[in-house]
Amino acid sequence: MIANVRLLAGRLDKIAPSATVGINSLALKMKAAGEDVMILAAGEPDFETPDHIKQAAIDAIWRGETRYTNVDGTMPLKQAVAAKFKRANGLDYDVAQITVSAGGKQVISNALIATINAGDEVVIPAPYWVSYPDLVSLCEGVPVIVPTQAVNGYKMTAQELDRAITPKTKWLILNSPSNPTGAVYSQGELKALGEVLLRHPHVFVMTDDIYEPIVYDGLVFTTIAQVVPELYERTLVVNGVSKAYNMTGWRIGYGAGPQSLIKAMAGIQSHLTACPCSISQAASLAALTGPQDFIARQRDVFCARRDKIVADLNAIEGIECPLPQGAFYVYPSCGALIGKQTPQGKVLQNDQDVVTYFLEAKKVALVHGAAFGMSPCFRISYAAAQEVLDEACRRIAQAVADLRA
Ligand code: GLU
């Protein structure tokens, strides 16, 4: 160590490693060491990538598609993405408005790097997905966190948005269905937000639609550019194959938006990764152009799990679990557990203490609400086998029963 020399950049002071990824890695390590851990931390479908998608990847390898591709996606994949936006969302994009990256995360990162000047503000409704504020901070922007209310289903209202916007606002980040609450914005709610945005022409919208296919109870997914067409020119739609096609490890996300932004993002990506993985792109092409029927079947399985886990959690005194309308997370509050004492004599001070207690005492890995900007809560991913979910709920119930006032 050289005296007075600081290796790490100051901007890192404002960010922390991803809590979802971190807790998941810890739980996997415990499992590898032989511990009987229920891993409900990172959210990823527990279903297999369908065979026809795997086969497309294998075929691509044998065809020799093992080299760099076009920087932000092969032409056939971009065309398939444009066709998906037309088919599913009624949105028209030229291929020059489409980008493909190593996961939705990279689409979001590229866009923020391309647009954020130091001090620019990004409005983020809380609870939010862990990575949004940190990615904004990494670009030296300022995350403006807008707490939402449980009574509004954890959805930001038009008034809350209006109050959060300043002359420095660059983006609003929307995520519906939401990670971590499962909240789904209705057409009317998106329209109301859109009307606010129309009064503030300097604000752009980044809408993370990655959980698009996972909506329940007959709700219909909509995205803001579809509901408020006047916003088309200042909307970046982010999506990907991870959640829809069980392809989290393949790392393919895509986006669509103004051509100038997409071009700038490609320039950044040319330096960062050169292109997304060629084989994963071939697999994603098969995903987007192949059979789609299994997606609804999987959604029904998720829905049955949702109903069961919400009922099981609400049966535990001290835990209150709202019914989410989409995605595969529940976000119960655990306020009644704060201040209680564990059998080991520790007083639970916050939701991080609660999830640490669940992990240490009962080997159930969850993510604390503070990581998502709303406490005292925790997130459970129910993208896991029913027996795992049932056992996890039994253990949580036991852990809660073991607490003393
Ligand atoms: N999106 C998933 C989650 O929230 C995967 C982990 C991550 O990238 O945060 O758990």
Tab-separated table of C-alpha atoms and ligand atoms in Angstrom:
chain	number	residue	atom	x	y	z
A	1	MET	CA	0.000	0.000	0.000
A	2	ILE	CA	1.486	3.354	-1.014
A	3	ALA	CA	0.862	6.096	1.536
A	4	ASN	CA	-1.689	8.749	0.507
A	5	VAL	CA	-2.623	6.962	-2.696
A	6	ARG	CA	-6.194	5.928	-3.057
A	7	LEU	CA	-6.781	3.249	-5.653
A	8	LEU	CA	-10.569	3.249	-5.798
A	9	ALA	CA	-12.518	6.099	-7.382
A	10	GLY	CA	-14.521	8.425	-5.158
A	11	ARG	CA	-17.722	7.647	-7.064
A	12	LEU	CA	-17.649	4.160	-5.541
A	13	ASP	CA	-18.356	5.706	-2.128
A	14	LYS	CA	-21.952	6.115	-3.210
A	15	ILE	CA	-22.566	2.561	-4.332
A	16	ALA	CA	-22.561	-0.928	-2.855
A	17	PRO	CA	-22.349	-4.321	-4.550
A	18	SER	CA	-25.777	-5.658	-5.604
A	19	ALA	CA	-27.569	-7.058	-2.544
A	20	THR	CA	-29.634	-9.499	-4.607
A	21	VAL	CA	-26.577	-10.937	-6.296
A	22	GLY	CA	-24.545	-10.818	-3.048
A	23	ILE	CA	-27.051	-12.694	-0.878
A	24	ASN	CA	-27.587	-15.210	-3.630
A	25	SER	CA	-23.843	-15.875	-3.874
A	26	LEU	CA	-23.588	-16.293	-0.101
A	27	ALA	CA	-26.499	-18.757	-0.086
A	28	LEU	CA	-24.980	-20.719	-2.977
A	29	LYS	CA	-21.703	-20.913	-1.072
A	30	MET	CA	-23.527	-22.239	2.006
A	31	LYS	CA	-25.274	-24.808	-0.156
A	32	ALA	CA	-21.992	-25.883	-1.733
A	33	ALA	CA	-20.630	-26.381	1.788
A	34	GLY	CA	-23.426	-28.876	2.381
A	35	GLU	CA	-25.884	-26.643	4.259
A	36	ASP	CA	-29.589	-27.157	3.679
A	37	VAL	CA	-30.383	-23.613	2.458
A	38	MET	CA	-33.661	-22.473	0.919
A	39	ILE	CA	-32.481	-19.968	-1.706
A	40	LEU	CA	-35.171	-17.401	-2.452
A	41	ALA	CA	-32.853	-14.432	-2.875
A	42	ALA	CA	-32.079	-13.662	-6.527
A	43	GLY	CA	-35.049	-13.612	-8.835
A	44	GLU	CA	-34.769	-15.953	-11.774
A	45	PRO	CA	-37.242	-18.444	-13.201
A	46	ASP	CA	-36.590	-21.951	-11.918
A	47	PHE	CA	-37.802	-23.432	-15.225
A	48	GLU	CA	-35.299	-24.715	-17.784
A	49	THR	CA	-34.502	-22.839	-20.977
A	50	PRO	CA	-36.716	-24.607	-23.571
A	51	ASP	CA	-35.002	-27.242	-25.711
A	52	HIS	CA	-35.553	-25.487	-29.048
A	53	ILE	CA	-33.655	-22.472	-27.691
A	54	LYS	CA	-30.780	-24.603	-26.419
A	55	GLN	CA	-30.673	-26.380	-29.783
A	56	ALA	CA	-30.476	-23.065	-31.637
A	57	ALA	CA	-27.393	-22.189	-29.579
A	58	ILE	CA	-25.775	-25.553	-30.310
A	59	ASP	CA	-26.538	-25.185	-34.009
A	60	ALA	CA	-25.037	-21.687	-33.995
A	61	ILE	CA	-21.804	-23.051	-32.535
A	62	TRP	CA	-21.591	-25.718	-35.248
A	63	ARG	CA	-22.368	-23.166	-37.947
A	64	GLY	CA	-19.345	-21.259	-36.694
A	65	GLU	CA	-21.216	-18.282	-35.257
A	66	THR	CA	-18.460	-17.933	-32.731
A	67	ARG	CA	-17.040	-14.557	-33.656
A	68	TYR	CA	-17.812	-10.924	-32.908
A	69	THR	CA	-21.166	-9.814	-34.221
A	70	ASN	CA	-22.520	-6.386	-35.043
A	71	VAL	CA	-21.837	-4.238	-31.945
A	72	ASP	CA	-25.392	-3.965	-30.666
A	73	GLY	CA	-26.922	-7.137	-32.031
A	74	THR	CA	-27.134	-9.218	-35.200
A	75	MET	CA	-29.513	-7.976	-37.870
A	76	PRO	CA	-31.853	-11.014	-37.599
A	77	LEU	CA	-32.088	-10.563	-33.838
A	78	LYS	CA	-32.748	-6.827	-34.134
A	79	GLN	CA	-35.468	-7.582	-36.675
A	80	ALA	CA	-36.990	-10.146	-34.302
A	81	VAL	CA	-36.909	-7.622	-31.454
A	82	ALA	CA	-38.602	-4.990	-33.636
A	83	ALA	CA	-41.238	-7.563	-34.603
A	84	LYS	CA	-41.794	-8.390	-30.928
A	85	PHE	CA	-42.367	-4.724	-30.063
A	86	LYS	CA	-44.875	-4.466	-32.912
A	87	ARG	CA	-46.651	-7.741	-32.078
A	88	ALA	CA	-46.776	-7.454	-28.296
A	89	ASN	CA	-46.797	-3.720	-27.656
A	90	GLY	CA	-48.045	-2.097	-30.872
A	91	LEU	CA	-44.815	-0.080	-31.073
A	92	ASP	CA	-43.099	0.562	-34.407
A	93	TYR	CA	-39.320	0.621	-34.439
A	94	ASP	CA	-36.778	0.626	-37.213
A	95	VAL	CA	-33.816	-1.703	-36.585
A	96	ALA	CA	-31.691	1.422	-36.113
A	97	GLN	CA	-33.732	2.079	-32.974
A	98	ILE	CA	-33.022	-1.354	-31.487
A	99	THR	CA	-30.097	-2.311	-29.254
A	100	VAL	CA	-29.055	-5.700	-27.875
A	101	SER	CA	-26.742	-6.011	-24.858
A	102	ALA	CA	-25.475	-8.430	-22.231
A	103	GLY	CA	-28.685	-8.342	-20.189
A	104	GLY	CA	-31.176	-5.630	-19.392
A	105	LYS	CA	-28.598	-4.334	-16.919
A	106	GLN	CA	-26.247	-3.400	-19.711
A	107	VAL	CA	-28.972	-1.698	-21.737
A	108	ILE	CA	-29.774	0.451	-18.689
A	109	SER	CA	-26.089	1.089	-17.953
A	110	ASN	CA	-25.319	2.084	-21.550
A	111	ALA	CA	-28.261	4.494	-21.569
A	112	LEU	CA	-27.246	6.123	-18.296
A	113	ILE	CA	-23.594	6.433	-19.341
A	114	ALA	CA	-24.747	7.958	-22.630
A	115	THR	CA	-27.007	10.580	-21.054
A	116	ILE	CA	-26.132	11.471	-17.467
A	117	ASN	CA	-24.010	14.524	-16.774
A	118	ALA	CA	-22.730	14.959	-13.213
A	119	GLY	CA	-25.603	16.200	-11.062
A	120	ASP	CA	-28.411	15.153	-13.418
A	121	GLU	CA	-31.344	13.719	-11.511
A	122	VAL	CA	-33.123	10.428	-12.112
A	123	VAL	CA	-36.522	9.878	-10.521
A	124	ILE	CA	-36.871	6.358	-9.129
A	125	PRO	CA	-40.042	5.223	-7.335
A	126	ALA	CA	-39.320	3.096	-4.235
A	127	PRO	CA	-39.370	0.208	-3.643
A	128	TYR	CA	-37.046	-0.124	-6.621
A	129	TRP	CA	-34.823	-2.794	-8.104
A	130	VAL	CA	-31.491	-2.571	-6.274
A	131	SER	CA	-29.370	-1.629	-9.252
A	132	TYR	CA	-31.172	1.519	-10.495
A	133	PRO	CA	-29.872	4.025	-7.912
A	134	ASP	CA	-26.376	2.575	-7.901
A	135	LEU	CA	-26.068	2.669	-11.672
A	136	VAL	CA	-27.202	6.305	-11.636
A	137	SER	CA	-24.636	7.107	-8.925
A	138	LEU	CA	-21.933	5.306	-10.868
A	139	CYS	CA	-22.588	7.809	-13.674
A	140	GLU	CA	-22.356	10.662	-11.149
A	141	GLY	CA	-26.065	11.327	-11.428
A	142	VAL	CA	-28.374	11.859	-8.470
A	143	PRO	CA	-31.037	9.236	-7.760
A	144	VAL	CA	-34.203	11.019	-6.599
A	145	ILE	CA	-36.046	8.352	-4.647
A	146	VAL	CA	-39.819	8.739	-4.457
A	147	PRO	CA	-41.306	6.546	-1.730
A	148	THR	CA	-44.637	5.056	-2.818
A	149	GLN	CA	-47.473	4.064	-0.509
A	150	ALA	CA	-48.733	0.578	0.257
A	151	VAL	CA	-52.302	1.937	-0.054
A	152	ASN	CA	-51.534	2.863	-3.658
A	153	GLY	CA	-50.220	-0.649	-4.288
A	154	TYR	CA	-46.645	0.723	-4.162
A	155	LYS	CA	-47.256	2.637	-7.381
A	156	MET	CA	-46.138	6.209	-7.899
A	157	THR	CA	-48.975	8.678	-8.344
A	158	ALA	CA	-49.017	11.560	-10.807
A	159	GLN	CA	-48.730	14.049	-7.911
A	160	GLU	CA	-45.707	12.235	-6.475
A	161	LEU	CA	-44.027	12.319	-9.886
A	162	ASP	CA	-44.840	15.970	-10.423
A	163	ARG	CA	-43.327	16.922	-7.065
A	164	ALA	CA	-40.125	14.988	-7.793
A	165	ILE	CA	-39.347	16.630	-11.133
A	166	THR	CA	-36.899	19.550	-11.182
A	167	PRO	CA	-35.106	21.357	-14.028
A	168	LYS	CA	-32.258	18.849	-13.480
A	169	THR	CA	-34.393	15.726	-14.021
A	170	LYS	CA	-33.099	13.664	-16.930
A	171	TRP	CA	-34.965	10.377	-16.542
A	172	LEU	CA	-37.866	8.723	-14.833
A	173	ILE	CA	-37.277	4.991	-14.365
A	174	LEU	CA	-40.444	2.893	-14.426
A	175	ASN	CA	-40.594	-0.846	-13.767
A	176	SER	CA	-43.909	-2.627	-14.197
A	177	PRO	CA	-44.476	-5.392	-13.184
A	178	SER	CA	-42.203	-4.273	-10.400
A	179	ASN	CA	-39.260	-5.960	-8.828
A	180	PRO	CA	-39.608	-6.187	-5.777
A	181	THR	CA	-43.322	-5.498	-5.162
A	182	GLY	CA	-44.978	-7.100	-8.186
A	183	ALA	CA	-47.004	-3.903	-8.690
A	184	VAL	CA	-48.458	-3.529	-12.191
A	185	TYR	CA	-49.397	-0.076	-13.489
A	186	SER	CA	-52.754	0.063	-15.242
A	187	GLN	CA	-53.313	1.983	-18.480
A	188	GLY	CA	-55.014	4.746	-16.513
A	189	GLU	CA	-52.120	5.037	-14.070
A	190	LEU	CA	-49.579	5.195	-16.908
A	191	LYS	CA	-51.702	7.801	-18.661
A	192	ALA	CA	-51.762	9.947	-15.524
A	193	LEU	CA	-47.958	9.729	-15.225
A	194	GLY	CA	-47.669	10.440	-18.942
A	195	GLU	CA	-49.723	13.611	-18.599
A	196	VAL	CA	-47.262	14.887	-16.007
A	197	LEU	CA	-44.347	14.041	-18.300
A	198	LEU	CA	-45.969	15.890	-21.190
A	199	ARG	CA	-45.837	19.026	-19.044
A	200	HIS	CA	-42.069	18.472	-18.526
A	201	PRO	CA	-40.600	17.987	-21.991
A	202	HIS	CA	-37.019	17.743	-20.684
A	203	VAL	CA	-37.677	14.422	-18.889
A	204	PHE	CA	-37.057	11.079	-20.612
A	205	VAL	CA	-38.594	7.757	-19.546
A	206	MET	CA	-36.740	4.501	-19.133
A	207	THR	CA	-39.261	1.714	-18.751
A	208	ASP	CA	-37.936	-1.629	-17.602
A	209	ASP	CA	-40.479	-4.135	-18.898
A	210	ILE	CA	-38.490	-7.287	-18.179
A	211	TYR	CA	-41.396	-8.930	-16.263
A	212	GLU	CA	-43.864	-8.218	-19.098
A	213	PRO	CA	-45.226	-11.769	-19.515
A	214	ILE	CA	-45.784	-12.341	-15.795
A	215	VAL	CA	-49.043	-10.557	-14.943
A	216	TYR	CA	-51.952	-12.177	-13.123
A	217	ASP	CA	-55.673	-11.950	-12.540
A	218	GLY	CA	-56.531	-11.138	-16.146
A	219	LEU	CA	-54.563	-7.880	-16.099
A	220	VAL	CA	-53.151	-6.755	-19.408
A	221	PHE	CA	-49.559	-5.551	-19.565
A	222	THR	CA	-49.073	-2.090	-21.053
A	223	THR	CA	-46.035	0.089	-21.491
A	224	ILE	CA	-46.065	3.878	-21.292
A	225	ALA	CA	-45.157	4.649	-24.922
A	226	GLN	CA	-48.130	2.575	-25.999
A	227	VAL	CA	-50.545	4.412	-23.694
A	228	VAL	CA	-49.125	7.905	-24.282
A	229	PRO	CA	-47.835	7.877	-27.888
A	230	GLU	CA	-46.583	11.463	-27.546
A	231	LEU	CA	-43.851	10.037	-25.281
A	232	TYR	CA	-42.551	7.624	-27.934
A	233	GLU	CA	-39.744	10.024	-28.925
A	234	ARG	CA	-38.414	10.241	-25.366
A	235	THR	CA	-38.899	6.705	-24.138
A	236	LEU	CA	-36.333	3.944	-23.891
A	237	VAL	CA	-38.085	0.586	-23.551
A	238	VAL	CA	-35.896	-2.029	-21.852
A	239	ASN	CA	-36.703	-5.714	-22.008
A	240	GLY	CA	-34.917	-9.027	-22.456
A	241	VAL	CA	-35.178	-12.769	-22.737
A	242	SER	CA	-34.123	-13.601	-19.154
A	243	LYS	CA	-37.485	-13.744	-17.422
A	244	ALA	CA	-39.783	-14.593	-20.357
A	245	TYR	CA	-37.733	-17.511	-21.696
A	246	ASN	CA	-35.843	-18.661	-18.573
A	247	MET	CA	-32.554	-17.394	-19.960
A	248	THR	CA	-30.984	-15.422	-17.108
A	249	GLY	CA	-27.553	-16.964	-17.614
A	250	TRP	CA	-27.509	-16.305	-21.342
A	251	ARG	CA	-27.308	-12.534	-20.669
A	252	ILE	CA	-29.336	-10.987	-23.455
A	253	GLY	CA	-31.315	-7.809	-22.914
A	254	TYR	CA	-32.645	-5.453	-25.535
A	255	GLY	CA	-33.992	-1.954	-25.811
A	256	ALA	CA	-35.711	0.396	-28.229
A	257	GLY	CA	-35.751	4.152	-28.320
A	258	PRO	CA	-34.638	7.305	-30.137
A	259	GLN	CA	-32.113	6.502	-32.839
A	260	SER	CA	-29.563	9.054	-31.573
A	261	LEU	CA	-29.596	7.453	-28.118
A	262	ILE	CA	-29.344	3.918	-29.506
A	263	LYS	CA	-26.368	4.963	-31.635
A	264	ALA	CA	-24.608	6.521	-28.650
A	265	MET	CA	-25.260	3.394	-26.600
A	266	ALA	CA	-23.707	1.260	-29.360
A	267	GLY	CA	-20.629	3.462	-29.279
A	268	ILE	CA	-20.259	2.838	-25.557
A	269	GLN	CA	-20.873	-0.879	-25.930
A	270	SER	CA	-18.216	-1.057	-28.669
A	271	HIS	CA	-15.685	-0.149	-25.987
A	272	LEU	CA	-17.159	-2.117	-23.096
A	273	THR	CA	-17.932	-5.532	-24.559
A	274	ALA	CA	-17.651	-5.227	-28.377
A	275	CYS	CA	-20.929	-7.138	-28.740
A	276	PRO	CA	-23.240	-9.466	-26.843
A	277	CYS	CA	-22.366	-13.192	-26.941
A	278	SER	CA	-22.920	-14.506	-30.485
A	279	ILE	CA	-24.291	-17.845	-29.300
A	280	SER	CA	-26.709	-16.262	-26.836
A	281	GLN	CA	-27.940	-14.024	-29.640
A	282	ALA	CA	-28.721	-17.050	-31.799
A	283	ALA	CA	-30.580	-18.600	-28.869
A	284	SER	CA	-32.508	-15.378	-28.264
A	285	LEU	CA	-33.510	-15.242	-31.914
A	286	ALA	CA	-35.015	-18.710	-31.538
A	287	ALA	CA	-36.729	-17.587	-28.336
A	288	LEU	CA	-38.371	-14.550	-29.895
A	289	THR	CA	-39.377	-16.255	-33.143
A	290	GLY	CA	-40.279	-19.712	-31.796
A	291	PRO	CA	-43.253	-21.063	-29.840
A	292	GLN	CA	-44.550	-18.773	-27.110
A	293	ASP	CA	-47.226	-21.014	-25.591
A	294	PHE	CA	-45.128	-22.209	-22.613
A	295	ILE	CA	-44.932	-18.648	-21.286
A	296	ALA	CA	-48.629	-18.616	-20.296
A	297	ARG	CA	-48.295	-22.082	-18.730
A	298	GLN	CA	-45.362	-20.906	-16.627
A	299	ARG	CA	-47.275	-17.784	-15.622
A	300	ASP	CA	-50.086	-19.987	-14.318
A	301	VAL	CA	-47.603	-21.970	-12.232
A	302	PHE	CA	-46.169	-18.731	-10.814
A	303	CYS	CA	-49.696	-17.552	-10.060
A	304	ALA	CA	-50.562	-20.683	-8.063
A	305	ARG	CA	-47.322	-20.285	-6.109
A	306	ARG	CA	-48.121	-16.632	-5.476
A	307	ASP	CA	-51.519	-17.479	-4.011
A	308	LYS	CA	-50.050	-20.135	-1.730
A	309	ILE	CA	-47.102	-18.112	-0.469
A	310	VAL	CA	-49.189	-15.006	0.218
A	311	ALA	CA	-51.635	-17.118	2.252
A	312	ASP	CA	-48.820	-18.914	4.112
A	313	LEU	CA	-47.033	-15.666	4.986
A	314	ASN	CA	-50.186	-13.900	6.102
A	315	ALA	CA	-50.875	-16.807	8.452
A	316	ILE	CA	-47.685	-15.854	10.357
A	317	GLU	CA	-48.349	-13.311	13.069
A	318	GLY	CA	-46.089	-10.304	12.572
A	319	ILE	CA	-45.838	-10.621	8.783
A	320	GLU	CA	-48.177	-8.802	6.410
A	321	CYS	CA	-48.013	-9.729	2.757
A	322	PRO	CA	-49.840	-7.804	0.020
A	323	LEU	CA	-51.012	-9.736	-3.060
A	324	PRO	CA	-48.748	-8.816	-5.982
A	325	GLN	CA	-50.215	-8.556	-9.469
A	326	GLY	CA	-47.139	-9.545	-11.418
A	327	ALA	CA	-43.482	-10.690	-11.476
A	328	PHE	CA	-42.465	-13.506	-9.092
A	329	TYR	CA	-41.743	-11.679	-5.877
A	330	VAL	CA	-43.648	-10.998	-2.689
A	331	TYR	CA	-42.710	-8.020	-0.563
A	332	PRO	CA	-44.143	-8.498	2.917
A	333	SER	CA	-43.666	-6.049	5.733
A	334	CYS	CA	-42.075	-7.243	8.956
A	335	GLY	CA	-42.506	-4.131	11.103
A	336	ALA	CA	-44.047	-6.148	13.936
A	337	LEU	CA	-40.834	-8.198	14.269
A	338	ILE	CA	-38.581	-5.193	14.836
A	339	GLY	CA	-37.630	-4.867	18.513
A	340	LYS	CA	-38.121	-8.568	19.204
A	341	GLN	CA	-35.328	-10.743	20.524
A	342	THR	CA	-33.894	-13.854	18.899
A	343	PRO	CA	-33.170	-17.015	20.948
A	344	GLN	CA	-29.501	-15.990	20.643
A	345	GLY	CA	-30.326	-12.762	22.481
A	346	LYS	CA	-30.049	-10.346	19.577
A	347	VAL	CA	-32.677	-7.607	19.300
A	348	LEU	CA	-33.851	-7.205	15.698
A	349	GLN	CA	-33.237	-3.551	14.840
A	350	ASN	CA	-34.170	-3.499	11.151
A	351	ASP	CA	-35.096	-5.672	8.187
A	352	GLN	CA	-31.478	-6.567	7.524
A	353	ASP	CA	-31.348	-8.089	11.026
A	354	VAL	CA	-34.561	-9.985	10.238
A	355	VAL	CA	-33.228	-11.588	7.045
A	356	THR	CA	-29.866	-12.305	8.675
A	357	TYR	CA	-31.728	-14.072	11.502
A	358	PHE	CA	-33.788	-16.112	8.998
A	359	LEU	CA	-30.599	-17.113	7.189
A	360	GLU	CA	-28.506	-17.920	10.247
A	361	ALA	CA	-31.205	-19.573	12.345
A	362	LYS	CA	-33.288	-21.305	9.684
A	363	LYS	CA	-31.210	-21.224	6.499
A	364	VAL	CA	-33.711	-19.264	4.441
A	365	ALA	CA	-32.051	-16.751	2.103
A	366	LEU	CA	-34.130	-13.621	1.369
A	367	VAL	CA	-33.309	-9.997	0.579
A	368	HIS	CA	-33.952	-7.184	3.076
A	369	GLY	CA	-36.229	-4.302	2.144
A	370	ALA	CA	-33.560	-1.641	2.731
A	371	ALA	CA	-31.818	-2.897	-0.425
A	372	PHE	CA	-34.950	-1.900	-2.362
A	373	GLY	CA	-35.406	1.418	-0.578
A	374	MET	CA	-38.435	0.535	1.564
A	375	SER	CA	-38.285	-0.842	5.091
A	376	PRO	CA	-39.110	-2.750	7.212
A	377	CYS	CA	-39.857	-5.384	4.582
A	378	PHE	CA	-38.206	-8.291	2.843
A	379	ARG	CA	-38.406	-9.776	-0.618
A	380	ILE	CA	-39.009	-13.416	-1.395
A	381	SER	CA	-38.582	-14.728	-4.911
A	382	TYR	CA	-41.155	-17.468	-5.408
A	383	ALA	CA	-39.551	-18.645	-8.628
A	384	ALA	CA	-38.738	-21.899	-6.850
A	385	ALA	CA	-40.296	-25.353	-6.546
A	386	GLN	CA	-43.468	-25.522	-4.437
A	387	GLU	CA	-41.829	-27.841	-1.880
A	388	VAL	CA	-38.980	-25.365	-1.402
A	389	LEU	CA	-41.457	-22.517	-0.900
A	390	ASP	CA	-43.530	-24.556	1.561
A	391	GLU	CA	-40.462	-25.525	3.562
A	392	ALA	CA	-39.193	-21.935	3.545
A	393	CYS	CA	-42.533	-20.679	4.896
A	394	ARG	CA	-42.494	-23.364	7.617
A	395	ARG	CA	-39.017	-22.261	8.647
A	396	ILE	CA	-39.937	-18.564	8.627
A	397	ALA	CA	-43.005	-19.334	10.777
A	398	GLN	CA	-40.797	-21.242	13.203
A	399	ALA	CA	-38.206	-18.460	13.289
A	400	VAL	CA	-40.921	-15.904	14.071
A	401	ALA	CA	-42.435	-18.180	16.742
A	402	ASP	CA	-38.999	-18.453	18.379
A	403	LEU	CA	-38.754	-14.643	18.863
A	404	ARG	CA	-39.395	-13.120	22.274
A	405	ALA	CA	-41.068	-9.777	22.906
B	1	GLU	N1	-33.164	-9.295	-11.235
B	1	GLU	C1	-32.946	-10.335	-10.317
B	1	GLU	C2	-33.188	-9.923	-8.877
B	1	GLU	O1	-33.575	-8.832	-8.581
B	1	GLU	C3	-31.592	-10.932	-10.508
B	1	GLU	C4	-30.477	-10.414	-9.661
B	1	GLU	C5	-30.128	-9.014	-10.032
B	1	GLU	O2	-29.613	-8.812	-11.114
B	1	GLU	O3	-30.443	-8.136	-9.232
B	1	GLU	O4	-33.030	-10.744	-8.037
